[in-house]
Amino acid sequence: MGSLLRALRHHVREAWDGLWRNPTLSLLSAAAIGISLYVLGLFLLLAVNLNRFVEDLGRQTQVQVYLRDEVTPDQMRTLRAEFASDPAIAAVRFITKADARSRFQRDFPTLRDLPQRVGGNPFPASFELEILDAYREPEALDRISKSYQKAPGVEEVRYDRDWTERLAAIVALVRRGGYGLGALLAFAALVTVGATVRLTVLARREEIEIMKLVGATAGFIRGPFMLAAAAQGFAGGVLAVAGLLCTHRLVERAEFFRANPFLSIVAGRFLPAGASLTLAAGGALLGIVAALLSLRRAGTV
Amino acid sequence: MIQFFHVTKKYAQGAQALTDVSVHVEKGEFVFLTGPSGAGKTTFLKMVFRDEVPSSGQVVVNDQDVATMPARRVPYLRRQVGVVFQDFKLLPRKTVFENVAFATQVIGLSRKEQRSRTFQVLEMLGLNHRLHNYPEQVSGGEQQRMAIARALVNRPLILLADEPTGNLDPDLAREIMGLFRDINSHGTTVIIATHDRDLIRRMGRRVIALDQGRLAAPGAA
């Protein structure tokens, strides 16, 4: 126990010395990791918010069953009975032709007199079906719409599936793009940190050589380098999260950004705490991996 | 303690440093390793602390085959072998005290133990008035003694010294030899590589002679 603590103290002290021996280089490493994680985080932020947007949209998903004008009360009764026994349907609202017209006039005030001009009321009556959460995926919605398509008295069944699906695809694309770009930048960071470690190793080659000759274990020699790289990585990760937070605030506050509907989506919500922590920890991990690869390649131990 | 069985060492460039060398050194022995420059003395020593491995044959140190030893065991072998390098290998940016204490730190001794052992060995070697000097501020003889101090501070089973009196005047050389004898009398196996025949004659100990990488006839030195 005592020797473990001693080794730890040695690692920390040596790592600290190593970091301050060449502060510019240390800063560069931290910055390289920070930038790669910042970009990755930016895409994650975008994906998180787009995803939320898609989910909100999904929650509003309704199925509209438009009725023929000549629908009979009997057909309506049959439809209502079917809706009531359908486990996917949470609620049913009947929209009369008059309701539909006034809704149109409310939504498009400039076109208020359009119905009169086309002769009466062109809007069909409809049932709006609110779908239970469990049935809000494309296949279920498809099944529901098909089952009422052919029912007597039904003109058409519609739901906003295409929209939802397209948005979900965009979210996936954004996320994948973010991962790709993040991976690319992480690789660049790996190279930068690796080079820093190698330079530090070279500067201390003599000392390391002697350490090996007097019986230092590989862990004892590597420890400080790994710890220093982990610290640089963690600092980079923290910087990235701070940068993301600033960006998020800026977008949220600035009129210019809020006016843009796309950017306003990004401003919606910050990364969950877990993701922020993961970014910072990811920085530390990146540093350790870079140091490990570099120490291997340098053939130090 | 140290056994060489038909050891041959070829370097990548094709040079052959040792050829079919078989030697046993018993625990607690004091042995001189001699021969002209390039005879393979340094290679011989390096094999004992596994800085080199044989191309063929076997080197056994303290019952461990050094060639097949896993890399993670090597540090523990080296802790049993103190080495005084010909070029000393001192760290220029560390003081006399730090250079010696360094070796104790590496093997994970407590702070207190590091200090007491370092002071003890520096006192034994007459360097206790030089604790805070840097290597470049002390004489060649004192640097030599620093190197010896570092080799001894971890109380090795085996002490190897490569030309330890090369830079010293005869009085100092005698003094250092006396020191090695003392260390040996406490049970440490000592091997000293030197081409100083006067020294060898005076000491009257066993001699392993190498010539162009081969074991020379006993007494030929």
PDB file of N, CA and C in Angstrom, chain A residues 3 6 9-10 13-14 21 203-204 206-218 220, chain B residues 49 51 75-76 78-79 85 89-92 94 102-103 105-111 150 154:
ATOM      1  N   SER A   3       3.972   1.469  -0.863  1.00  0.00           N
ATOM      2  CA  SER A   3       4.787   1.596  -2.073  1.00  0.00           C
ATOM      3  C   SER A   3       3.936   2.040  -3.253  1.00  0.00           C
ATOM      4  N   ARG A   6       3.516   5.665  -2.927  1.00  0.00           N
ATOM      5  CA  ARG A   6       4.778   6.313  -3.277  1.00  0.00           C
ATOM      6  C   ARG A   6       4.933   6.398  -4.777  1.00  0.00           C
ATOM      7  N   ARG A   9       2.690   9.011  -6.103  1.00  0.00           N
ATOM      8  CA  ARG A   9       3.218  10.344  -5.843  1.00  0.00           C
ATOM      9  C   ARG A   9       4.337  10.665  -6.835  1.00  0.00           C
ATOM     10  N   HIS A  10       5.152   9.666  -7.073  1.00  0.00           N
ATOM     11  CA  HIS A  10       6.237   9.842  -8.040  1.00  0.00           C
ATOM     12  C   HIS A  10       5.674  10.168  -9.426  1.00  0.00           C
ATOM     13  N   ARG A  13       4.217  13.719  -9.499  1.00  0.00           N
ATOM     14  CA  ARG A  13       5.258  14.747  -9.463  1.00  0.00           C
ATOM     15  C   ARG A  13       5.990  14.828 -10.803  1.00  0.00           C
ATOM     16  N   GLU A  14       6.358  13.670 -11.310  1.00  0.00           N
ATOM     17  CA  GLU A  14       7.101  13.649 -12.573  1.00  0.00           C
ATOM     18  C   GLU A  14       6.237  14.147 -13.730  1.00  0.00           C
ATOM     19  N   ARG A  21       7.775  21.489 -18.131  1.00  0.00           N
ATOM     20  CA  ARG A  21       9.076  21.618 -18.769  1.00  0.00           C
ATOM     21  C   ARG A  21       8.915  22.300 -20.118  1.00  0.00           C
ATOM     22  N   ALA A 203      13.795  14.063 -24.894  1.00  0.00           N
ATOM     23  CA  ALA A 203      14.494  15.010 -24.031  1.00  0.00           C
ATOM     24  C   ALA A 203      15.015  14.328 -22.764  1.00  0.00           C
ATOM     25  N   ARG A 204      14.360  13.255 -22.372  1.00  0.00           N
ATOM     26  CA  ARG A 204      14.738  12.594 -21.120  1.00  0.00           C
ATOM     27  C   ARG A 204      15.305  11.203 -21.363  1.00  0.00           C
ATOM     28  N   GLU A 206      18.283  10.041 -21.648  1.00  0.00           N
ATOM     29  CA  GLU A 206      19.394   9.644 -20.784  1.00  0.00           C
ATOM     30  C   GLU A 206      18.869   9.114 -19.445  1.00  0.00           C
ATOM     31  N   GLU A 207      17.973   9.892 -18.884  1.00  0.00           N
ATOM     32  CA  GLU A 207      17.422   9.551 -17.578  1.00  0.00           C
ATOM     33  C   GLU A 207      16.673   8.221 -17.647  1.00  0.00           C
ATOM     34  N   ILE A 208      15.906   8.056 -18.720  1.00  0.00           N
ATOM     35  CA  ILE A 208      15.126   6.834 -18.885  1.00  0.00           C
ATOM     36  C   ILE A 208      16.044   5.631 -19.030  1.00  0.00           C
ATOM     37  N   GLU A 209      17.103   5.828 -19.804  1.00  0.00           N
ATOM     38  CA  GLU A 209      18.093   4.770 -20.004  1.00  0.00           C
ATOM     39  C   GLU A 209      18.651   4.300 -18.652  1.00  0.00           C
ATOM     40  N   ILE A 210      19.017   5.256 -17.819  1.00  0.00           N
ATOM     41  CA  ILE A 210      19.592   4.909 -16.516  1.00  0.00           C
ATOM     42  C   ILE A 210      18.540   4.260 -15.616  1.00  0.00           C
ATOM     43  N   MET A 211      17.329   4.788 -15.685  1.00  0.00           N
ATOM     44  CA  MET A 211      16.249   4.189 -14.885  1.00  0.00           C
ATOM     45  C   MET A 211      16.112   2.714 -15.212  1.00  0.00           C
ATOM     46  N   LYS A 212      16.169   2.416 -16.507  1.00  0.00           N
ATOM     47  CA  LYS A 212      16.025   1.017 -16.921  1.00  0.00           C
ATOM     48  C   LYS A 212      17.182   0.185 -16.397  1.00  0.00           C
ATOM     49  N   LEU A 213      18.376   0.766 -16.453  1.00  0.00           N
ATOM     50  CA  LEU A 213      19.557  -0.005 -16.041  1.00  0.00           C
ATOM     51  C   LEU A 213      19.591  -0.265 -14.539  1.00  0.00           C
ATOM     52  N   VAL A 214      18.991   0.615 -13.759  1.00  0.00           N
ATOM     53  CA  VAL A 214      19.000   0.365 -12.313  1.00  0.00           C
ATOM     54  C   VAL A 214      17.736  -0.374 -11.852  1.00  0.00           C
ATOM     55  N   GLY A 215      16.911  -0.813 -12.810  1.00  0.00           N
ATOM     56  CA  GLY A 215      15.831  -1.719 -12.430  1.00  0.00           C
ATOM     57  C   GLY A 215      14.456  -1.083 -12.280  1.00  0.00           C
ATOM     58  N   ALA A 216      14.207   0.015 -12.998  1.00  0.00           N
ATOM     59  CA  ALA A 216      12.859   0.590 -12.968  1.00  0.00           C
ATOM     60  C   ALA A 216      11.943  -0.263 -13.842  1.00  0.00           C
ATOM     61  N   THR A 217      10.742  -0.504 -13.383  1.00  0.00           N
ATOM     62  CA  THR A 217       9.788  -1.268 -14.191  1.00  0.00           C
ATOM     63  C   THR A 217       9.242  -0.380 -15.306  1.00  0.00           C
ATOM     64  N   ALA A 218       8.677  -1.040 -16.321  1.00  0.00           N
ATOM     65  CA  ALA A 218       8.106  -0.298 -17.446  1.00  0.00           C
ATOM     66  C   ALA A 218       7.031   0.664 -16.953  1.00  0.00           C
ATOM     67  N   PHE A 220       6.745   2.083 -14.082  1.00  0.00           N
ATOM     68  CA  PHE A 220       7.340   3.203 -13.355  1.00  0.00           C
ATOM     69  C   PHE A 220       7.823   4.280 -14.321  1.00  0.00           C
TER      70      PHE A 220
ATOM     71  N   PHE B  49      23.481  -8.435 -16.830  1.00  0.00           N
ATOM     72  CA  PHE B  49      22.278  -7.671 -16.448  1.00  0.00           C
ATOM     73  C   PHE B  49      21.315  -7.495 -17.624  1.00  0.00           C
ATOM     74  N   ASP B  51      21.562  -6.535 -20.703  1.00  0.00           N
ATOM     75  CA  ASP B  51      21.538  -5.428 -21.644  1.00  0.00           C
ATOM     76  C   ASP B  51      21.770  -6.005 -23.036  1.00  0.00           C
ATOM     77  N   PRO B  75      13.572  -5.893 -14.870  1.00  0.00           N
ATOM     78  CA  PRO B  75      13.902  -4.913 -13.820  1.00  0.00           C
ATOM     79  C   PRO B  75      14.310  -5.563 -12.501  1.00  0.00           C
ATOM     80  N   TYR B  76      13.677  -6.700 -12.191  1.00  0.00           N
ATOM     81  CA  TYR B  76      13.979  -7.337 -10.903  1.00  0.00           C
ATOM     82  C   TYR B  76      15.342  -8.027 -10.929  1.00  0.00           C
ATOM     83  N   ARG B  78      17.799  -6.739 -12.648  1.00  0.00           N
ATOM     84  CA  ARG B  78      18.739  -5.620 -12.576  1.00  0.00           C
ATOM     85  C   ARG B  78      18.882  -5.062 -11.163  1.00  0.00           C
ATOM     86  N   ARG B  79      17.852  -5.263 -10.355  1.00  0.00           N
ATOM     87  CA  ARG B  79      17.952  -4.793  -8.971  1.00  0.00           C
ATOM     88  C   ARG B  79      18.919  -5.648  -8.166  1.00  0.00           C
ATOM     89  N   PHE B  85      29.306   1.759 -14.621  1.00  0.00           N
ATOM     90  CA  PHE B  85      29.567   1.867 -16.048  1.00  0.00           C
ATOM     91  C   PHE B  85      30.875   2.594 -16.304  1.00  0.00           C
ATOM     92  N   LYS B  89      27.593   7.157 -16.561  1.00  0.00           N
ATOM     93  CA  LYS B  89      26.164   7.400 -16.765  1.00  0.00           C
ATOM     94  C   LYS B  89      25.533   8.168 -15.596  1.00  0.00           C
ATOM     95  N   LEU B  90      26.096   9.312 -15.320  1.00  0.00           N
ATOM     96  CA  LEU B  90      25.519  10.186 -14.283  1.00  0.00           C
ATOM     97  C   LEU B  90      24.597  11.193 -14.959  1.00  0.00           C
ATOM     98  N   LEU B  91      23.601  11.658 -14.208  1.00  0.00           N
ATOM     99  CA  LEU B  91      22.682  12.652 -14.778  1.00  0.00           C
ATOM    100  C   LEU B  91      23.204  14.054 -14.466  1.00  0.00           C
ATOM    101  N   PRO B  92      23.534  14.827 -15.494  1.00  0.00           N
ATOM    102  CA  PRO B  92      24.190  16.121 -15.273  1.00  0.00           C
ATOM    103  C   PRO B  92      23.322  17.124 -14.521  1.00  0.00           C
ATOM    104  N   LYS B  94      21.287  16.467 -12.074  1.00  0.00           N
ATOM    105  CA  LYS B  94      20.983  16.055 -10.701  1.00  0.00           C
ATOM    106  C   LYS B  94      22.254  16.151  -9.859  1.00  0.00           C
ATOM    107  N   PHE B 102      18.303   8.502  -6.755  1.00  0.00           N
ATOM    108  CA  PHE B 102      17.512   8.146  -7.941  1.00  0.00           C
ATOM    109  C   PHE B 102      17.305   6.628  -8.045  1.00  0.00           C
ATOM    110  N   ALA B 103      18.395   5.894  -7.844  1.00  0.00           N
ATOM    111  CA  ALA B 103      18.324   4.429  -7.973  1.00  0.00           C
ATOM    112  C   ALA B 103      17.420   3.806  -6.897  1.00  0.00           C
ATOM    113  N   GLN B 105      14.896   5.379  -5.519  1.00  0.00           N
ATOM    114  CA  GLN B 105      13.532   5.837  -5.793  1.00  0.00           C
ATOM    115  C   GLN B 105      12.871   4.917  -6.829  1.00  0.00           C
ATOM    116  N   VAL B 106      13.675   4.555  -7.815  1.00  0.00           N
ATOM    117  CA  VAL B 106      13.197   3.730  -8.910  1.00  0.00           C
ATOM    118  C   VAL B 106      12.679   2.372  -8.420  1.00  0.00           C
ATOM    119  N   ILE B 107      13.303   1.823  -7.373  1.00  0.00           N
ATOM    120  CA  ILE B 107      12.846   0.509  -6.910  1.00  0.00           C
ATOM    121  C   ILE B 107      11.769   0.629  -5.832  1.00  0.00           C
ATOM    122  N   GLY B 108      11.340   1.866  -5.557  1.00  0.00           N
ATOM    123  CA  GLY B 108      10.166   2.060  -4.710  1.00  0.00           C
ATOM    124  C   GLY B 108      10.426   2.016  -3.211  1.00  0.00           C
ATOM    125  N   LEU B 109      11.617   2.419  -2.788  1.00  0.00           N
ATOM    126  CA  LEU B 109      11.860   2.508  -1.346  1.00  0.00           C
ATOM    127  C   LEU B 109      11.139   3.717  -0.768  1.00  0.00           C
ATOM    128  N   SER B 110      10.876   3.671   0.539  1.00  0.00           N
ATOM    129  CA  SER B 110      10.232   4.820   1.175  1.00  0.00           C
ATOM    130  C   SER B 110      11.224   5.990   1.206  1.00  0.00           C
ATOM    131  N   ARG B 111      10.691   7.190   1.298  1.00  0.00           N
ATOM    132  CA  ARG B 111      11.500   8.399   1.373  1.00  0.00           C
ATOM    133  C   ARG B 111      12.626   8.262   2.413  1.00  0.00           C
ATOM    134  N   ARG B 150      26.058   4.601  -6.633  1.00  0.00           N
ATOM    135  CA  ARG B 150      24.747   4.283  -7.206  1.00  0.00           C
ATOM    136  C   ARG B 150      24.596   2.779  -7.433  1.00  0.00           C
ATOM    137  N   ASN B 154      21.505  -0.053  -3.762  1.00  0.00           N
ATOM    138  CA  ASN B 154      20.398  -1.007  -3.636  1.00  0.00           C
ATOM    139  C   ASN B 154      20.844  -2.383  -3.133  1.00  0.00           C
TER     140      ASN B 154
END
